[in-house]
Amino acid sequence: MNYTYFEQLLKLNCGKIIKFISVAIILVAIYWAPVADYMIDGLKYLPGYYHHLDTVRNTVEVIESRGFKCQTHYVESGDGYIIAVHRVVNPYVKDRDRTQLKPVLLQHGFQSSSKGWVITSDGQLDPSDGIYREPGVTDADGGDGDGQQVANTLPFLLATRGYDVWLSNMRGNVYALNHTVLSSDDTEFWKFSIDEMIEYDLTAIISHILKSTEKKTLGYIGHSKGTIMMFGLLASKLEYNQLVKPFIALSPVSFLGHSTTPLLFMTHFEPLYRSYPTSLLHLGKLQQFYAQLCENWYMQRVCHKIFYLIFGFGEQHFDYSRIGPYLSTVPNGAGTWSGTHLLQKFITKRPTKFNFGEPGNRVRYGQPVPPEYNLSSITSPNIALIYAASDWLNDPKDIAILKQTLKVKLLDDYLVPDPTWNHMELMWARDVGKLVNKKILELLDKY
């Protein structure tokens, strides 16, 4: 076979292939919907059956299964979206002492949710001493010398180390599909980009947490798109430079000129996505089916190869027993405009606002192209960057541009000392406690 010819043919027909696959997925989802429960139930009869309960648990259920309590706060954004924010409550902290805890907000990345933070590992809060422990993690593997583990699951680690932990969501995911006026079936509901998340959602959530805790500042830990939001907020509303202490950015995304992620091919469809504001990758029962199918011992490595192609999550850092929980969490839904805004950043390679097209830009911004978030105007000295050397989405070369753009001295500039780490390892790697969470504890302890 002439492989060069085959490769050229594949390249020429790439668009048709993508459209065919997209249509096929939609048709399969429609076909499966009436019989999804029977198909999911039937998976337990297949050879190699394995199932982890976290795959079907929601955020509250995962938190409570570990021995913590969970409060769900519904925050109304400035433009009417209702966003669920989950608060991890350590039951062994007395109410009178809870007021002394430092609030820390964790913001997930694109197509994830608050659940993404709490499924990294199995673990349990020990009722005998109130310490959270995970199997396979010892003091020698990342402890700080006080006899406690530095666990892989960040919210549970922080909740037992003196922090009041809040897990946010993004409008349009499974925990933020309500509005004071609009229905998620309305096209108007989906007319939002990252700009609205910065302008309305993040400000409302921070205000709610500070009011609830009666604190003047909070810590913020964002991953990927969660860092885009905070950089945009600090650049556009300078008062937040005094409210957010510290801002810990996991894979700090702003400039995307050197990205090598396979998702780059989606930029060809940017005009299409921009033209149709609607729900993106709310897969429902279909997601439950393939997440549980991929848990099967015979399917795990096949599913990981697909997972790797999208996220670059390397096999050497991957816990196969948790592939079901991972796939039940990503994707967790978004809007097409939100996804389009990310694609536009690949195209412009700059931290720009949403591009409506020239006519729309003139109406919205008074100019033919969207303006940038001026990151050089950020004044906070409380920013720490944590990133990976082999991140397909967020190349260290782009992080170097970010550091040159920022005019403030960084609180920390930490490259994970494992050159094989990629984008999702920063949240889900088997040794994330030792290589990342320990650093996060050190940074938070300064405040």
Coordinates of C-alpha atoms in Angstrom, one line a residue:
M1 CA 0.0 0.0 0.0
N2 CA 1.1 3.5 -0.8
Y3 CA 1.0 5.0 2.7
T4 CA 1.8 8.5 1.4
Y5 CA -1.2 8.5 -0.9
F6 CA -3.3 7.1 1.9
E7 CA -2.2 9.8 4.3
Q8 CA -2.9 12.5 1.7
L9 CA -6.4 11.0 1.0
L10 CA -7.1 11.0 4.7
K11 CA -6.0 14.6 5.0
L12 CA -8.2 15.7 2.1
N13 CA -11.2 13.9 3.5
C14 CA -10.7 14.8 7.1
G15 CA -13.6 17.2 7.3
K16 CA -16.0 14.6 5.7
I17 CA -14.8 12.0 8.1
I18 CA -15.3 14.2 11.2
K19 CA -18.8 15.2 10.0
F20 CA -19.6 11.5 9.4
I21 CA -18.4 10.5 12.9
S22 CA -20.3 13.4 14.5
V23 CA -23.5 12.4 12.8
A24 CA -23.0 8.8 13.7
I25 CA -22.5 9.6 17.4
I26 CA -25.7 11.7 17.4
L27 CA -27.7 8.9 15.6
V28 CA -26.4 6.3 18.0
A29 CA -27.2 8.4 21.0
I30 CA -30.8 8.9 19.7
Y31 CA -31.1 5.2 19.0
W32 CA -29.8 4.2 22.4
A33 CA -31.8 6.6 24.5
P34 CA -34.9 4.4 24.8
V35 CA -33.0 1.3 25.7
A36 CA -30.0 2.8 27.5
D37 CA -30.9 1.5 30.9
Y38 CA -31.2 -2.0 29.6
M39 CA -27.8 -1.8 27.8
I40 CA -26.1 -0.3 30.9
D41 CA -27.5 -3.1 33.1
G42 CA -26.4 -5.7 30.6
L43 CA -22.8 -4.7 30.9
K44 CA -22.5 -6.7 34.2
Y45 CA -23.0 -9.9 32.2
L46 CA -20.0 -9.4 30.0
P47 CA -16.7 -11.2 30.7
G48 CA -14.2 -8.8 32.4
Y49 CA -16.9 -6.9 34.2
Y50 CA -15.7 -4.3 36.7
H51 CA -17.5 -1.3 38.1
H52 CA -16.5 1.5 40.4
L53 CA -19.4 3.3 42.2
D54 CA -17.8 6.7 41.6
T55 CA -18.7 6.3 38.0
V56 CA -22.4 6.8 38.7
R57 CA -22.1 9.0 41.8
N58 CA -22.6 12.8 41.5
T59 CA -20.4 15.3 43.3
V60 CA -22.3 15.3 46.5
E61 CA -22.4 11.5 46.6
V62 CA -18.6 11.2 46.0
I63 CA -17.9 13.7 48.8
E64 CA -20.2 12.0 51.3
S65 CA -18.9 8.5 50.4
R66 CA -15.4 9.6 51.7
G67 CA -16.8 10.6 55.1
F68 CA -17.2 14.4 54.5
K69 CA -20.4 16.3 54.4
C70 CA -21.4 18.5 51.4
Q71 CA -23.3 21.7 51.2
T72 CA -24.8 22.7 47.8
H73 CA -25.0 26.5 47.4
Y74 CA -26.9 27.9 44.4
V75 CA -25.4 31.1 43.2
E76 CA -27.2 33.5 40.9
S77 CA -24.9 35.2 38.4
G78 CA -25.4 38.8 37.4
D79 CA -27.2 37.8 34.3
G80 CA -29.5 35.2 35.8
Y81 CA -27.7 31.9 35.5
I82 CA -27.9 29.5 38.6
I83 CA -24.7 27.8 39.4
A84 CA -24.3 25.0 41.9
V85 CA -21.2 25.4 44.2
H86 CA -20.3 22.5 46.4
R87 CA -18.7 23.0 49.8
V88 CA -16.7 20.2 51.3
V89 CA -17.4 20.2 55.1
N90 CA -15.1 18.3 57.4
P91 CA -17.4 17.0 60.2
Y92 CA -14.5 16.8 62.7
V93 CA -14.0 20.6 62.6
K94 CA -16.2 22.1 65.3
D95 CA -18.6 24.9 64.2
R96 CA -16.9 27.5 66.4
D97 CA -13.5 26.6 64.7
R98 CA -15.0 26.6 61.2
T99 CA -15.0 30.4 61.2
Q100 CA -11.2 30.3 61.4
L101 CA -10.8 28.3 58.2
K102 CA -9.4 30.0 55.1
P103 CA -11.8 29.7 52.1
V104 CA -10.3 28.2 49.0
L105 CA -12.2 28.1 45.7
L106 CA -11.4 25.4 43.1
Q107 CA -12.4 26.0 39.5
H108 CA -12.3 23.1 37.0
G109 CA -11.5 23.3 33.3
F110 CA -13.4 23.0 30.1
Q111 CA -16.0 20.2 29.9
S112 CA -15.4 19.1 33.5
S113 CA -17.3 19.9 36.7
S114 CA -16.9 20.0 40.4
K115 CA -16.8 16.2 40.4
G116 CA -13.5 16.3 38.5
W117 CA -11.7 17.4 41.6
V118 CA -13.0 14.7 43.9
I119 CA -12.4 11.5 41.9
T120 CA -8.6 11.3 41.7
S121 CA -8.3 8.5 44.2
D122 CA -10.2 6.3 46.6
G123 CA -9.9 7.3 50.2
Q124 CA -11.7 7.7 53.5
L125 CA -11.9 10.2 56.4
D126 CA -10.8 8.2 59.4
P127 CA -13.4 8.7 62.3
S128 CA -10.8 7.7 64.9
D129 CA -8.5 10.7 64.3
G130 CA -10.3 12.9 61.6
I131 CA -7.4 12.3 59.1
Y132 CA -8.2 11.6 55.4
R133 CA -6.2 8.7 54.0
E134 CA -5.8 7.1 50.6
P135 CA -4.6 3.6 49.9
G136 CA -1.1 3.4 48.5
V137 CA -0.1 6.9 49.7
T138 CA 2.3 7.0 52.7
D139 CA 4.2 9.7 54.5
A140 CA 7.3 8.7 52.6
D141 CA 5.4 9.1 49.3
G142 CA 4.7 12.8 49.9
G143 CA 4.1 13.5 53.5
D144 CA 5.2 16.6 55.2
G145 CA 6.8 15.0 58.2
D146 CA 3.8 15.3 60.6
G147 CA 2.5 11.8 60.0
Q148 CA -0.2 12.8 57.6
Q149 CA -0.4 11.9 54.0
V150 CA -0.3 14.4 51.2
A151 CA -3.3 12.8 49.4
N152 CA -3.9 12.9 45.7
T153 CA -7.4 14.2 46.0
L154 CA -6.9 17.9 46.5
P155 CA -10.3 19.0 48.1
F156 CA -10.1 16.3 50.7
L157 CA -6.5 17.1 51.5
L158 CA -7.3 20.8 52.0
A159 CA -10.4 20.1 54.0
T160 CA -8.3 18.3 56.6
R161 CA -5.5 20.8 56.6
G162 CA -7.4 23.9 57.8
Y163 CA -9.2 25.1 54.7
D164 CA -12.8 25.7 53.8
V165 CA -13.1 24.1 50.4
W166 CA -15.5 25.3 47.7
L167 CA -15.9 23.6 44.3
S168 CA -17.4 25.7 41.6
N169 CA -19.0 24.8 38.3
M170 CA -19.3 26.6 34.9
R171 CA -22.6 27.7 33.4
G172 CA -23.8 25.1 30.9
N173 CA -22.4 22.0 32.6
V174 CA -24.6 19.4 34.3
Y175 CA -24.6 21.5 37.6
A176 CA -25.4 24.8 36.0
L177 CA -28.4 24.3 33.6
N178 CA -30.9 26.7 35.3
H179 CA -31.7 30.3 34.8
T180 CA -34.1 32.7 36.5
V181 CA -35.9 33.3 33.2
L182 CA -34.5 31.1 30.4
S183 CA -34.8 27.4 29.9
S184 CA -31.8 25.4 28.7
D185 CA -34.0 24.4 25.7
D186 CA -33.8 28.1 24.6
T187 CA -31.2 29.3 22.2
E188 CA -30.8 32.4 24.2
F189 CA -29.6 30.4 27.2
W190 CA -26.5 29.3 25.3
K191 CA -25.4 32.7 24.1
F192 CA -22.5 33.0 26.5
S193 CA -18.7 32.7 26.2
I194 CA -15.9 32.7 28.7
D195 CA -16.3 36.5 29.0
E196 CA -19.7 36.1 30.8
M197 CA -18.2 33.5 33.1
I198 CA -15.5 36.1 34.1
E199 CA -17.9 39.1 34.2
Y200 CA -20.8 37.5 36.0
D201 CA -20.2 34.0 37.3
L202 CA -16.8 34.2 39.0
T203 CA -17.6 37.6 40.6
A204 CA -20.9 36.3 42.0
I205 CA -19.3 33.1 43.3
I206 CA -16.5 34.9 45.0
S207 CA -18.9 37.4 46.5
H208 CA -21.1 34.6 47.8
I209 CA -18.2 32.8 49.4
L210 CA -16.8 35.9 51.1
K211 CA -20.2 36.8 52.4
S212 CA -20.9 33.2 53.6
T213 CA -17.5 32.9 55.4
E214 CA -17.3 36.6 56.5
K215 CA -13.8 36.7 55.1
K216 CA -12.1 39.5 53.2
T217 CA -10.0 37.3 50.9
L218 CA -10.0 33.8 49.5
G219 CA -7.6 31.4 47.8
Y220 CA -8.2 30.3 44.2
I221 CA -7.0 27.2 42.5
G222 CA -7.8 26.9 38.8
H223 CA -7.0 24.3 36.2
S224 CA -6.8 25.1 32.5
K225 CA -9.9 27.1 31.6
G226 CA -10.3 27.9 35.3
T227 CA -7.0 29.9 35.0
I228 CA -8.3 31.7 31.9
M229 CA -11.2 32.9 34.0
M230 CA -9.1 34.3 36.8
F231 CA -6.5 35.9 34.6
G232 CA -9.3 37.6 32.8
L233 CA -10.9 38.7 36.1
L234 CA -7.7 40.1 37.5
A235 CA -7.0 42.0 34.3
S236 CA -10.5 43.5 33.9
K237 CA -11.5 44.1 37.5
L238 CA -8.4 45.3 39.4
E239 CA -10.1 45.2 42.8
Y240 CA -9.9 41.4 42.7
N241 CA -6.1 41.6 42.8
Q242 CA -6.7 42.4 46.5
L243 CA -9.4 39.8 47.1
V244 CA -7.7 36.7 45.7
K245 CA -4.8 35.5 47.8
P246 CA -3.2 33.4 46.4
F247 CA -4.1 32.5 42.8
I248 CA -2.6 29.0 42.1
A249 CA -2.8 28.3 38.4
L250 CA -2.5 24.7 37.3
S251 CA -1.6 24.7 33.6
P252 CA -2.0 28.5 33.3
V253 CA -3.7 29.1 30.0
S254 CA -3.5 32.5 28.2
F255 CA -1.4 32.2 25.0
L256 CA -1.9 29.1 22.9
G257 CA 0.5 29.6 19.9
H258 CA 2.5 26.5 20.5
S259 CA -0.2 24.0 21.4
T260 CA 0.0 20.5 19.8
T261 CA -3.3 19.1 21.1
P262 CA -5.3 17.0 18.5
L263 CA -8.2 19.3 19.3
L264 CA -6.6 21.9 17.0
F265 CA -8.4 20.3 14.1
M266 CA -11.6 21.6 15.5
T267 CA -10.6 25.2 14.7
H268 CA -11.8 24.5 11.1
F269 CA -15.3 24.4 12.4
E270 CA -15.1 27.6 14.4
P271 CA -17.5 29.6 12.2
L272 CA -20.0 26.7 12.4
Y273 CA -20.0 26.5 16.2
R274 CA -20.2 30.3 16.5
S275 CA -23.3 30.3 14.3
Y276 CA -25.2 27.8 16.5
P277 CA -25.3 28.6 20.2
T278 CA -26.5 25.4 21.8
S279 CA -25.6 22.6 24.2
L280 CA -22.3 20.9 23.7
L281 CA -21.6 17.3 24.7
H282 CA -24.4 16.7 27.2
L283 CA -24.4 12.9 26.5
G284 CA -26.6 11.7 29.3
K285 CA -27.2 7.9 29.3
L286 CA -24.8 7.5 26.4
Q287 CA -21.9 8.7 28.6
Q288 CA -23.0 6.4 31.4
F289 CA -22.9 3.5 28.9
Y290 CA -19.4 4.1 27.5
A291 CA -18.0 5.0 30.9
Q292 CA -19.1 1.7 32.3
L293 CA -18.2 -0.2 29.2
C294 CA -14.6 1.2 29.4
E295 CA -14.4 -0.1 33.0
N296 CA -14.4 -3.6 31.6
W297 CA -11.0 -5.3 32.1
Y298 CA -10.8 -6.1 28.4
M299 CA -11.7 -2.5 27.3
Q300 CA -9.6 -0.4 29.7
R301 CA -6.5 -0.2 27.6
V302 CA -8.4 0.4 24.4
C303 CA -10.4 3.2 26.0
H304 CA -7.2 4.7 27.5
K305 CA -5.7 5.0 24.0
I306 CA -8.6 7.1 23.0
F307 CA -8.4 9.1 26.2
Y308 CA -4.7 9.6 25.6
L309 CA -5.3 10.9 22.0
I310 CA -7.6 13.6 23.4
F311 CA -5.9 14.5 26.7
G312 CA -2.4 13.1 26.5
F313 CA -2.8 11.4 29.9
G314 CA 0.1 9.0 29.9
E315 CA -0.3 5.4 30.8
Q316 CA 2.5 5.5 33.4
H317 CA 0.5 8.0 35.4
F318 CA -2.9 6.5 34.8
D319 CA -4.9 4.5 37.4
Y320 CA -6.9 2.1 35.2
S321 CA -9.3 1.3 38.1
R322 CA -10.6 4.9 37.8
I323 CA -11.2 5.1 34.0
G324 CA -15.0 4.9 34.6
P325 CA -15.1 7.9 37.0
Y326 CA -12.8 9.9 34.7
L327 CA -15.0 9.2 31.6
S328 CA -18.2 10.0 33.6
T329 CA -16.8 13.4 34.4
V330 CA -15.4 14.5 31.1
P331 CA -17.3 15.7 29.2
N332 CA -19.8 17.2 31.6
G333 CA -21.4 19.6 29.2
A334 CA -20.9 23.2 28.0
G335 CA -22.1 25.6 25.4
T336 CA -20.9 25.8 21.8
W337 CA -19.9 29.5 22.3
S338 CA -17.8 28.6 25.3
G339 CA -16.0 25.9 23.3
T340 CA -15.7 28.3 20.3
H341 CA -14.0 30.9 22.5
L342 CA -11.3 28.3 23.3
L343 CA -10.9 27.5 19.6
Q344 CA -10.6 31.2 18.9
K345 CA -7.7 31.4 21.3
F346 CA -5.9 28.7 19.3
I347 CA -6.5 30.9 16.2
T348 CA -5.5 34.3 17.6
K349 CA -2.9 32.8 20.0
R350 CA -3.8 35.7 22.4
P351 CA -6.1 36.2 25.4
T352 CA -8.9 37.8 23.4
K353 CA -12.5 38.3 24.1
F354 CA -15.1 36.4 22.1
N355 CA -15.1 37.0 18.4
F356 CA -18.6 37.6 17.1
G357 CA -17.4 38.2 13.5
E358 CA -16.7 41.7 12.2
P359 CA -20.3 43.0 12.2
G360 CA -21.0 41.6 15.7
N361 CA -17.7 42.9 17.0
R362 CA -18.5 46.4 15.9
V363 CA -21.8 46.3 17.8
R364 CA -20.3 44.7 20.9
Y365 CA -16.8 46.3 21.0
G366 CA -17.0 49.3 18.6
Q367 CA -14.2 47.8 16.5
P368 CA -13.8 45.0 13.9
V369 CA -11.8 42.6 16.1
P370 CA -12.3 41.7 19.7
P371 CA -10.1 43.3 22.3
E372 CA -7.6 41.5 24.5
Y373 CA -7.5 41.0 28.2
N374 CA -4.6 43.2 29.2
L375 CA -2.7 40.8 31.5
S376 CA 0.1 43.3 31.9
S377 CA -2.3 45.4 34.1
I378 CA -2.5 42.7 36.7
T379 CA -1.1 43.9 40.0
S380 CA -1.3 40.9 42.2
P381 CA 2.0 39.5 43.7
N382 CA 0.1 36.4 44.8
I383 CA 0.1 34.3 41.6
A384 CA 1.8 30.9 41.5
L385 CA 2.2 28.9 38.2
I386 CA 2.3 25.1 38.2
Y387 CA 2.7 23.4 34.9
A388 CA 3.9 20.3 33.0
A389 CA 6.7 20.0 30.5
S390 CA 4.8 17.8 28.0
D391 CA 1.4 19.5 28.1
W392 CA -0.1 19.2 24.6
L393 CA -2.6 21.9 25.2
N394 CA -0.5 24.4 27.1
D395 CA 3.1 24.3 25.9
P396 CA 5.8 25.7 28.3
K397 CA 6.8 28.1 25.5
D398 CA 3.4 29.8 25.8
I399 CA 3.7 29.9 29.6
A400 CA 7.0 31.7 29.0
I401 CA 5.1 34.3 27.0
L402 CA 2.6 34.6 29.9
K403 CA 5.4 35.2 32.4
Q404 CA 6.9 37.9 30.1
T405 CA 3.5 39.6 29.8
L406 CA 2.9 39.7 33.6
K407 CA 4.6 42.7 35.2
V408 CA 4.5 41.3 38.7
K409 CA 6.8 39.0 40.6
L410 CA 5.4 35.6 40.8
L411 CA 4.7 33.9 44.1
D412 CA 6.1 30.7 42.5
D413 CA 7.1 29.3 39.1
Y414 CA 6.9 25.5 39.4
L415 CA 7.6 23.1 36.6
V416 CA 6.6 19.6 37.7
P417 CA 9.9 17.6 38.0
D418 CA 8.7 14.8 35.7
P419 CA 9.2 15.6 32.0
T420 CA 6.5 13.1 30.9
W421 CA 3.6 14.9 32.6
N422 CA 0.8 16.2 30.4
H423 CA -2.4 18.3 30.9
M424 CA -4.6 16.0 33.1
E425 CA -1.8 14.7 35.2
L426 CA -2.0 18.0 37.2
M427 CA -5.3 16.7 38.6
W428 CA -5.4 13.0 38.2
A429 CA -1.9 11.5 38.2
R430 CA -1.2 8.7 40.7
D431 CA 1.5 10.8 42.3
V432 CA -0.1 14.2 42.0
G433 CA -0.1 14.4 45.8
K434 CA 3.7 14.2 46.0
L435 CA 4.5 16.3 43.0
V436 CA 1.7 19.0 43.0
N437 CA -0.5 19.0 46.1
K438 CA 2.5 19.2 48.4
K439 CA 3.5 22.4 46.6
I440 CA 0.0 23.7 46.8
L441 CA 0.0 23.2 50.6
E442 CA 3.3 25.1 50.9
L443 CA 1.8 28.0 48.9
L444 CA -1.4 28.2 50.8
D445 CA 0.4 28.1 54.1
K446 CA 1.9 31.5 53.3
Y447 CA -1.5 33.1 53.7

